[in-house]
PDB file of C-alpha atoms in Angstrom:
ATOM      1  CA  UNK Q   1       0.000   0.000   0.000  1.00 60.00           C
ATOM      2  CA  UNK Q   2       3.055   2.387   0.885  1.00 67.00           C
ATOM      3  CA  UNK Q   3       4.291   2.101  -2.909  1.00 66.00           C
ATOM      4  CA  UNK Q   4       1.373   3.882  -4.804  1.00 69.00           C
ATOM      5  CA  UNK Q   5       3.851   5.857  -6.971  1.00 75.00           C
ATOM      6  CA  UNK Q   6       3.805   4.641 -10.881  1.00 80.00           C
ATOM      7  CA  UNK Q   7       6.352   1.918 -12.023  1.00 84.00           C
ATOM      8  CA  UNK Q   8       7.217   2.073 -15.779  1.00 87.00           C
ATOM      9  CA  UNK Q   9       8.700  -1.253 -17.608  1.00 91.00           C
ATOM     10  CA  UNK Q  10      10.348  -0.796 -20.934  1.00 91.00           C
ATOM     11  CA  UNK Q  11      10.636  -3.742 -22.865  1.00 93.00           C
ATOM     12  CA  UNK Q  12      13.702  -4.370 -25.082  1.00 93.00           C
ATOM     13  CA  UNK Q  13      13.808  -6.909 -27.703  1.00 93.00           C
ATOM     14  CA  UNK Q  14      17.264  -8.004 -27.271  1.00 92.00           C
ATOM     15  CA  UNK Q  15      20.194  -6.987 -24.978  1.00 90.00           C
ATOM     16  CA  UNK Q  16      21.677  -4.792 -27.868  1.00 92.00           C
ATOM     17  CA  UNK Q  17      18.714  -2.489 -27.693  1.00 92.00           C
ATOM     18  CA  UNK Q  18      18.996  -2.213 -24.425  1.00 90.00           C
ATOM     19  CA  UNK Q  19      22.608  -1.639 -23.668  1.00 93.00           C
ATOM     20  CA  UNK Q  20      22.417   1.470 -26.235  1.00 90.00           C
ATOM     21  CA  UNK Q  21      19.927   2.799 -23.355  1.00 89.00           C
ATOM     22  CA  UNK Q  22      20.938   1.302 -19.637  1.00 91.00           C
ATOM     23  CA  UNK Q  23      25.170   0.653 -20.608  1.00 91.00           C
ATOM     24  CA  UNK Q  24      24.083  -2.991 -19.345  1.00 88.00           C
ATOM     25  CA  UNK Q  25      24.448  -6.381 -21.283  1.00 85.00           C
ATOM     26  CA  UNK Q  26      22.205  -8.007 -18.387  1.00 87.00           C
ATOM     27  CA  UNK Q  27      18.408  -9.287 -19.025  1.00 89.00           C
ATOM     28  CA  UNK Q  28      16.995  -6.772 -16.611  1.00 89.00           C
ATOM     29  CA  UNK Q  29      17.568  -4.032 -14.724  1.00 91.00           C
ATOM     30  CA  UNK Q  30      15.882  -1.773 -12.032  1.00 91.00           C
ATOM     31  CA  UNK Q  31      16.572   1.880 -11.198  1.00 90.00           C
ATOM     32  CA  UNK Q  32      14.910   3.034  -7.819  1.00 88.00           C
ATOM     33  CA  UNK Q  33      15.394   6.893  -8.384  1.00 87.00           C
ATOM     34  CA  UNK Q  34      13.535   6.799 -11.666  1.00 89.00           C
ATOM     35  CA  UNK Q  35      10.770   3.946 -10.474  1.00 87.00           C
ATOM     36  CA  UNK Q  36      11.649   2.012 -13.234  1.00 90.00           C
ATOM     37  CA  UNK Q  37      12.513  -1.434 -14.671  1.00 91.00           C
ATOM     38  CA  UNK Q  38      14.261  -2.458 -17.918  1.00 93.00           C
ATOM     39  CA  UNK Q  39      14.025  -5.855 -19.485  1.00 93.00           C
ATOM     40  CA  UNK Q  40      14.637  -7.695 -22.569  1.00 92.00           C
ATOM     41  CA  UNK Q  41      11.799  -9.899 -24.161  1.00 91.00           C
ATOM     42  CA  UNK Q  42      13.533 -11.825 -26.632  1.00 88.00           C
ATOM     43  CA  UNK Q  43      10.821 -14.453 -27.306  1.00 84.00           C
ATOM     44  CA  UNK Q  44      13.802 -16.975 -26.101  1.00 81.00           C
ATOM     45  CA  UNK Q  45      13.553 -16.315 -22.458  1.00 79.00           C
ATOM     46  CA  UNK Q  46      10.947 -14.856 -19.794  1.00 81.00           C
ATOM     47  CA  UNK Q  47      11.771 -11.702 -19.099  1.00 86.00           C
ATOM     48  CA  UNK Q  48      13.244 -11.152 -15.662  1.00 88.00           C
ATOM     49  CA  UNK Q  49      10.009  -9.117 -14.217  1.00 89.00           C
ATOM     50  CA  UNK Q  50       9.638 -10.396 -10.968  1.00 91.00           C
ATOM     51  CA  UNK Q  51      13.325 -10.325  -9.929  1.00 92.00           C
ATOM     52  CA  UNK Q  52      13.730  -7.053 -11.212  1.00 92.00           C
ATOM     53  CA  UNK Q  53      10.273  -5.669  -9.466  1.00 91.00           C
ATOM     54  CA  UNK Q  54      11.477  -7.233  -6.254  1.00 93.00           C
ATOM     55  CA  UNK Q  55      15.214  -4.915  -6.672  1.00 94.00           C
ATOM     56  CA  UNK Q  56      12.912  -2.072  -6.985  1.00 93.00           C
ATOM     57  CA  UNK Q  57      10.383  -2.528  -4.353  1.00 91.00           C
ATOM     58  CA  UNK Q  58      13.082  -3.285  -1.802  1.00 94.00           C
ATOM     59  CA  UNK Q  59      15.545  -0.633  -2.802  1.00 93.00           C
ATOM     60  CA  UNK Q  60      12.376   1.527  -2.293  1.00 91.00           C
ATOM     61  CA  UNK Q  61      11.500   0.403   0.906  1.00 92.00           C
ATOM     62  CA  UNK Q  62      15.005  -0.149   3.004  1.00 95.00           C
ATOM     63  CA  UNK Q  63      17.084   1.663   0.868  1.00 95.00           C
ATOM     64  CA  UNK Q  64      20.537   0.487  -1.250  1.00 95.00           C
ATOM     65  CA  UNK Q  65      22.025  -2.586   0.509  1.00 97.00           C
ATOM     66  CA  UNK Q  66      24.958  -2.498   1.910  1.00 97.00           C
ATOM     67  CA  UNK Q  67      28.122  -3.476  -0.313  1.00 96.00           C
ATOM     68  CA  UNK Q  68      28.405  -6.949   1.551  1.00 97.00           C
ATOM     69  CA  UNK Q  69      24.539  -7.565   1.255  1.00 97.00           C
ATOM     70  CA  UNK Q  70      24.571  -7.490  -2.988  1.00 96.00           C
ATOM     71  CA  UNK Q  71      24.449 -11.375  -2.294  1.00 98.00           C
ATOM     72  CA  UNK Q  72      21.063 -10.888  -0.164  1.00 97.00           C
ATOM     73  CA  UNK Q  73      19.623  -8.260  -2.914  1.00 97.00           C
ATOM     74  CA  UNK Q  74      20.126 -10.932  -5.892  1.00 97.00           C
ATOM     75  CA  UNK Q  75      19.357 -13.425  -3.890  1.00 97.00           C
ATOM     76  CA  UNK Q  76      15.916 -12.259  -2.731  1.00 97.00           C
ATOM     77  CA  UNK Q  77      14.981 -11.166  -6.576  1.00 96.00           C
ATOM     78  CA  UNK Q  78      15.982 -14.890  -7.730  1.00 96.00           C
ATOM     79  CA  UNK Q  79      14.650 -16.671  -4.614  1.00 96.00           C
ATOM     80  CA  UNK Q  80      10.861 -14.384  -5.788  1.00 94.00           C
ATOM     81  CA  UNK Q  81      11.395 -16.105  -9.200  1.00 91.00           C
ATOM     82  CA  UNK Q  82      11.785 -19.356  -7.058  1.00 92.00           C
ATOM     83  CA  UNK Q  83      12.051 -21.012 -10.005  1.00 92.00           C
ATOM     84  CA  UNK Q  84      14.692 -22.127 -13.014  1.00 92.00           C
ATOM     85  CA  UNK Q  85      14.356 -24.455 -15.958  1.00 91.00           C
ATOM     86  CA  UNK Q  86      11.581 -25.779 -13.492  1.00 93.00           C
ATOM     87  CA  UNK Q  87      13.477 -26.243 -10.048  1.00 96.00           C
ATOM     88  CA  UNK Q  88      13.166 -24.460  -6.991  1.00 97.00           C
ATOM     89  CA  UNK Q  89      15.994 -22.711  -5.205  1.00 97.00           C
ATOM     90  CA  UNK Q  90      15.905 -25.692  -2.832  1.00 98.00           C
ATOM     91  CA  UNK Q  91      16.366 -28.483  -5.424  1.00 98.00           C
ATOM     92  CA  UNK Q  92      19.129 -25.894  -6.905  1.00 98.00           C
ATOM     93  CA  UNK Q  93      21.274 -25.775  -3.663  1.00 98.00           C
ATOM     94  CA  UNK Q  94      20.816 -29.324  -3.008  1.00 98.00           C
ATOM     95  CA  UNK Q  95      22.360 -30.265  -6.022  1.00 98.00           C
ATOM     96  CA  UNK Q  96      25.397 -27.578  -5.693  1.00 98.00           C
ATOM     97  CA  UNK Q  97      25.286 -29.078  -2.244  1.00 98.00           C
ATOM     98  CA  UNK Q  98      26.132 -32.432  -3.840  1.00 98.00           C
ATOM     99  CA  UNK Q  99      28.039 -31.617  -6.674  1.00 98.00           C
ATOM    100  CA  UNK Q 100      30.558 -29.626  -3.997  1.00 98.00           C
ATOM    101  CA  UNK Q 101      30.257 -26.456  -6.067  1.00 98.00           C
ATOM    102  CA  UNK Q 102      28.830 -24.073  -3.385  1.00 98.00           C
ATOM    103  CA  UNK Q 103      30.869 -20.483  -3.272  1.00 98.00           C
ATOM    104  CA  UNK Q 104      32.577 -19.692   0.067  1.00 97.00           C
ATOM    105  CA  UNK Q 105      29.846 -16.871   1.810  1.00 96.00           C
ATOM    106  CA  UNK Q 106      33.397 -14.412   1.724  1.00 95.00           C
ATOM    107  CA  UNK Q 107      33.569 -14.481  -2.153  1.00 97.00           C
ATOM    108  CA  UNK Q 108      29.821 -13.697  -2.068  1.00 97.00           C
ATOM    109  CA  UNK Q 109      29.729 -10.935   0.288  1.00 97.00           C
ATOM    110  CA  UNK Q 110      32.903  -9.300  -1.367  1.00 96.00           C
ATOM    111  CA  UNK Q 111      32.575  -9.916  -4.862  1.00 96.00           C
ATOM    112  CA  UNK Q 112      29.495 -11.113  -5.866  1.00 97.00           C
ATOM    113  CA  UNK Q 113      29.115 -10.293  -9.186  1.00 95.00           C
ATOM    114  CA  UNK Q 114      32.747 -12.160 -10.272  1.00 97.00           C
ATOM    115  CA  UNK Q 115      30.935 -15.242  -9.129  1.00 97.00           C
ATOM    116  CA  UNK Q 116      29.827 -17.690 -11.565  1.00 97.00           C
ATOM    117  CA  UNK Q 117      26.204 -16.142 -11.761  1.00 95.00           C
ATOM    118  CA  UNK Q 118      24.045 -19.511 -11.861  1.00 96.00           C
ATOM    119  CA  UNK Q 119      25.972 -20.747  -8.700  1.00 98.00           C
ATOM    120  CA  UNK Q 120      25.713 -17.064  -7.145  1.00 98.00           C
ATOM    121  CA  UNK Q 121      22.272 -16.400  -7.642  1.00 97.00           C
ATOM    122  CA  UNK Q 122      20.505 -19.383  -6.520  1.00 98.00           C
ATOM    123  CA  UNK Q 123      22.976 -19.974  -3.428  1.00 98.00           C
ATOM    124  CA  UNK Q 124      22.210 -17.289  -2.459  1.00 98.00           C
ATOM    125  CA  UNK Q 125      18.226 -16.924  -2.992  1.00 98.00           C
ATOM    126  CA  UNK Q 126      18.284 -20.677  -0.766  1.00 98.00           C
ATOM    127  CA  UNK Q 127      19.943 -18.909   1.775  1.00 98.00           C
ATOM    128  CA  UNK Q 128      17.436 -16.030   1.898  1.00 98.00           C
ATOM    129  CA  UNK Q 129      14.756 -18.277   1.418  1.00 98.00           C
ATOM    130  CA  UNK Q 130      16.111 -20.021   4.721  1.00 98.00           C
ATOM    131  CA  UNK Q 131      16.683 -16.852   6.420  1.00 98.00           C
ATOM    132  CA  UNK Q 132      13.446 -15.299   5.857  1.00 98.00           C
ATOM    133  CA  UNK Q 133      11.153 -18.480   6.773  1.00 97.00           C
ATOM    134  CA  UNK Q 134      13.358 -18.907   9.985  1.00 97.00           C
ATOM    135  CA  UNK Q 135      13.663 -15.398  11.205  1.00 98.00           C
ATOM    136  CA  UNK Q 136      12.107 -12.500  11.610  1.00 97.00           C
ATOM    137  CA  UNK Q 137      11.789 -10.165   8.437  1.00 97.00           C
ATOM    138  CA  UNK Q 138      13.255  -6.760  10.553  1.00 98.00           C
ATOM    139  CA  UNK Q 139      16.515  -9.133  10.873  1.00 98.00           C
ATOM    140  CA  UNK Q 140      16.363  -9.535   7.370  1.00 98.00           C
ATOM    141  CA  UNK Q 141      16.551  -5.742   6.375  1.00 98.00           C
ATOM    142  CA  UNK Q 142      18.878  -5.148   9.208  1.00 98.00           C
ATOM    143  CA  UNK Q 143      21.601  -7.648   7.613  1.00 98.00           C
ATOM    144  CA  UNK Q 144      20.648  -5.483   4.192  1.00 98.00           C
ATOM    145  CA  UNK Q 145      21.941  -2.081   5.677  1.00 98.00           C
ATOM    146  CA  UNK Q 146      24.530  -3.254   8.117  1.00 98.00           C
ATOM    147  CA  UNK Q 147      26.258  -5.861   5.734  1.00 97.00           C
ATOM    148  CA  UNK Q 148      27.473  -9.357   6.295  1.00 97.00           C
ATOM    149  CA  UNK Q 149      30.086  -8.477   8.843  1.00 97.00           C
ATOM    150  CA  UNK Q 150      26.938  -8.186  11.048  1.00 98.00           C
ATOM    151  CA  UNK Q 151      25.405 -11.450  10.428  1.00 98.00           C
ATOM    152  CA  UNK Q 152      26.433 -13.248  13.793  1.00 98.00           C
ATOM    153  CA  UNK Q 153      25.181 -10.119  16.114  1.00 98.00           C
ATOM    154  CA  UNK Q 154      22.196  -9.805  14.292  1.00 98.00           C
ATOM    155  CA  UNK Q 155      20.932 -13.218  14.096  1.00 98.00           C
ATOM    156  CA  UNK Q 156      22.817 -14.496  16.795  1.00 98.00           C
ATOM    157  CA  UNK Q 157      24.469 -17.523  15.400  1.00 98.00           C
ATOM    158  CA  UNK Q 158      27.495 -17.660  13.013  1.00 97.00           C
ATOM    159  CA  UNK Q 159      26.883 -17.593   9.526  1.00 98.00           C
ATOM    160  CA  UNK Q 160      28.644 -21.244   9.239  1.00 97.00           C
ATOM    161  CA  UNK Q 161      26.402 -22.640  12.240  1.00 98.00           C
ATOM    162  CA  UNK Q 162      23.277 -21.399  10.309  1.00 98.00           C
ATOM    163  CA  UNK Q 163      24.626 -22.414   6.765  1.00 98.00           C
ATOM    164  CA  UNK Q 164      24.909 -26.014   8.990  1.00 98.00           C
ATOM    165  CA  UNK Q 165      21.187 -25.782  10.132  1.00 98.00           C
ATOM    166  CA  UNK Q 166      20.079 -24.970   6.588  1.00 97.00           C
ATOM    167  CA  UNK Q 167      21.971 -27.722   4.421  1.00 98.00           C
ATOM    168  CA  UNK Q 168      20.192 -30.217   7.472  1.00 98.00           C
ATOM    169  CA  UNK Q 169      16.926 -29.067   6.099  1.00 98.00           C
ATOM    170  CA  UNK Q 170      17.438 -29.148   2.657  1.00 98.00           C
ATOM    171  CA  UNK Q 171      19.362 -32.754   2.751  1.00 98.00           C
ATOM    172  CA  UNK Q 172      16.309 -33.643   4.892  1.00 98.00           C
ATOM    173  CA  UNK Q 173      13.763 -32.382   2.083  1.00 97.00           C
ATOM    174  CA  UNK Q 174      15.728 -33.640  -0.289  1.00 97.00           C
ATOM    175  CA  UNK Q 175      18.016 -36.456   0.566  1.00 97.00           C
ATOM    176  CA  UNK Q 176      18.930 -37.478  -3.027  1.00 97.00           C
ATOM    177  CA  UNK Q 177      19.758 -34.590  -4.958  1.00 96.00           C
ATOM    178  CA  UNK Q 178      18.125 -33.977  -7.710  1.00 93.00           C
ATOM    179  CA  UNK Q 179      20.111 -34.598 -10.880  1.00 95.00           C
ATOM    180  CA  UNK Q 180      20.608 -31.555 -13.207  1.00 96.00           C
ATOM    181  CA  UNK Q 181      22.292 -31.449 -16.359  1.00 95.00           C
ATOM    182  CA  UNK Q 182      24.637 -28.798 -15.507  1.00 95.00           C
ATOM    183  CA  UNK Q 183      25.687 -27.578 -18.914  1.00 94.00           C
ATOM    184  CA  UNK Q 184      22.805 -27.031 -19.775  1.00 93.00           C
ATOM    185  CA  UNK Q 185      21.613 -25.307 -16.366  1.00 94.00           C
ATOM    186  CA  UNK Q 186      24.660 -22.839 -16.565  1.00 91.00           C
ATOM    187  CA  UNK Q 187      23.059 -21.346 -19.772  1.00 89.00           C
ATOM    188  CA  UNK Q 188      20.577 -19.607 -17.886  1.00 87.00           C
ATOM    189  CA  UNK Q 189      17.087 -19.609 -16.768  1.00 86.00           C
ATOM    190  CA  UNK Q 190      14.112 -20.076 -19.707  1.00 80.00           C
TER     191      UNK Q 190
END
């Protein structure tokens, strides 16, 4: 109800069109201070409008996150998608689980974006997915403007005791991984 301000979405039919406007090669992209959202429609793949809404509404709302909490802000737009070449950010971890490919929480929190983006983006929205069901939503947007260096004082356990918790629940959910074919995964969601 607090965001009754117009949203505009330009559509772009491919990423060339819309780097000659945004300077961005990426499928979407949201800018708070001009309420709007850019995204290509290719006919190939969905357009990102969900993850891209959710950037927006949440930059809105708490403000830019911290440089540490990049990993939270993708994470929460992928983890609203909760859903890629038809698994859920739960099957997704499991499997990097299994496959040992998980990124170290450091590389995420300091360099997000020189991740390998498939990995990055749905570690991270299981993770938020985790945090969010488990705790309380103001702990949530505090780790957004405080950064991960605040994790263990805001939520009270260590990041690695909770990461623990959370691959219990997801091996007990899933307790054979589900099998994705990983080359073609990496391409990107359709």
């Amino acid at each position: 109800d607090s965001l009754n301000d117009t949203r505009q979405i330009r559509f772009f039919a491919s990423r060339d069109d819309m780097f000659w406007l945004t300077r961005s090669t990426a499928s979407g992209i949201a800018y708070p201070h001009i309420n709007t959202l850019y995204v290509v429609a290719d006919g190939e793949n969905s357009p990102p409008i969900k993850h891209e809404l959710l950037h927006l509404i949440a930059m809105l709302k708490w403000g830019y996150p911290h440089y540490s909490s990049t990993w939270i802000n993708e994470g929460l737009a992928t983890y609203s998608e909760n859903n890629c070449n038809e698994y859920n950010v739960a099957e997704i971890y499991r499997y990097l689980l299994e496959k040992e490919m998980l990124i170290p929480v450091d590389s995420l929190a300091t360099n997000f974006y020189k991740q390998p983006e498939m990995i990055a983006y749905h570690q991270s929205a299981y993770v938020v997915k985790y945090l969010l069901n488990k705790y309380k939503l103001e702990q949530f947007i505090e780790l957004w403007a405080k950064g991960f260096d605040s994790f263990q004082v805001i939520y009270g356990i260590s990041f690695n005791e909770m990461k623990a918790e959370l691959e219990k629940v997801v091996i007990d959910k899933y307790p054979k991984a589900t099998e994705i074919d990983w080359e073609t995964f990496k391409e990107g969601c359709k």
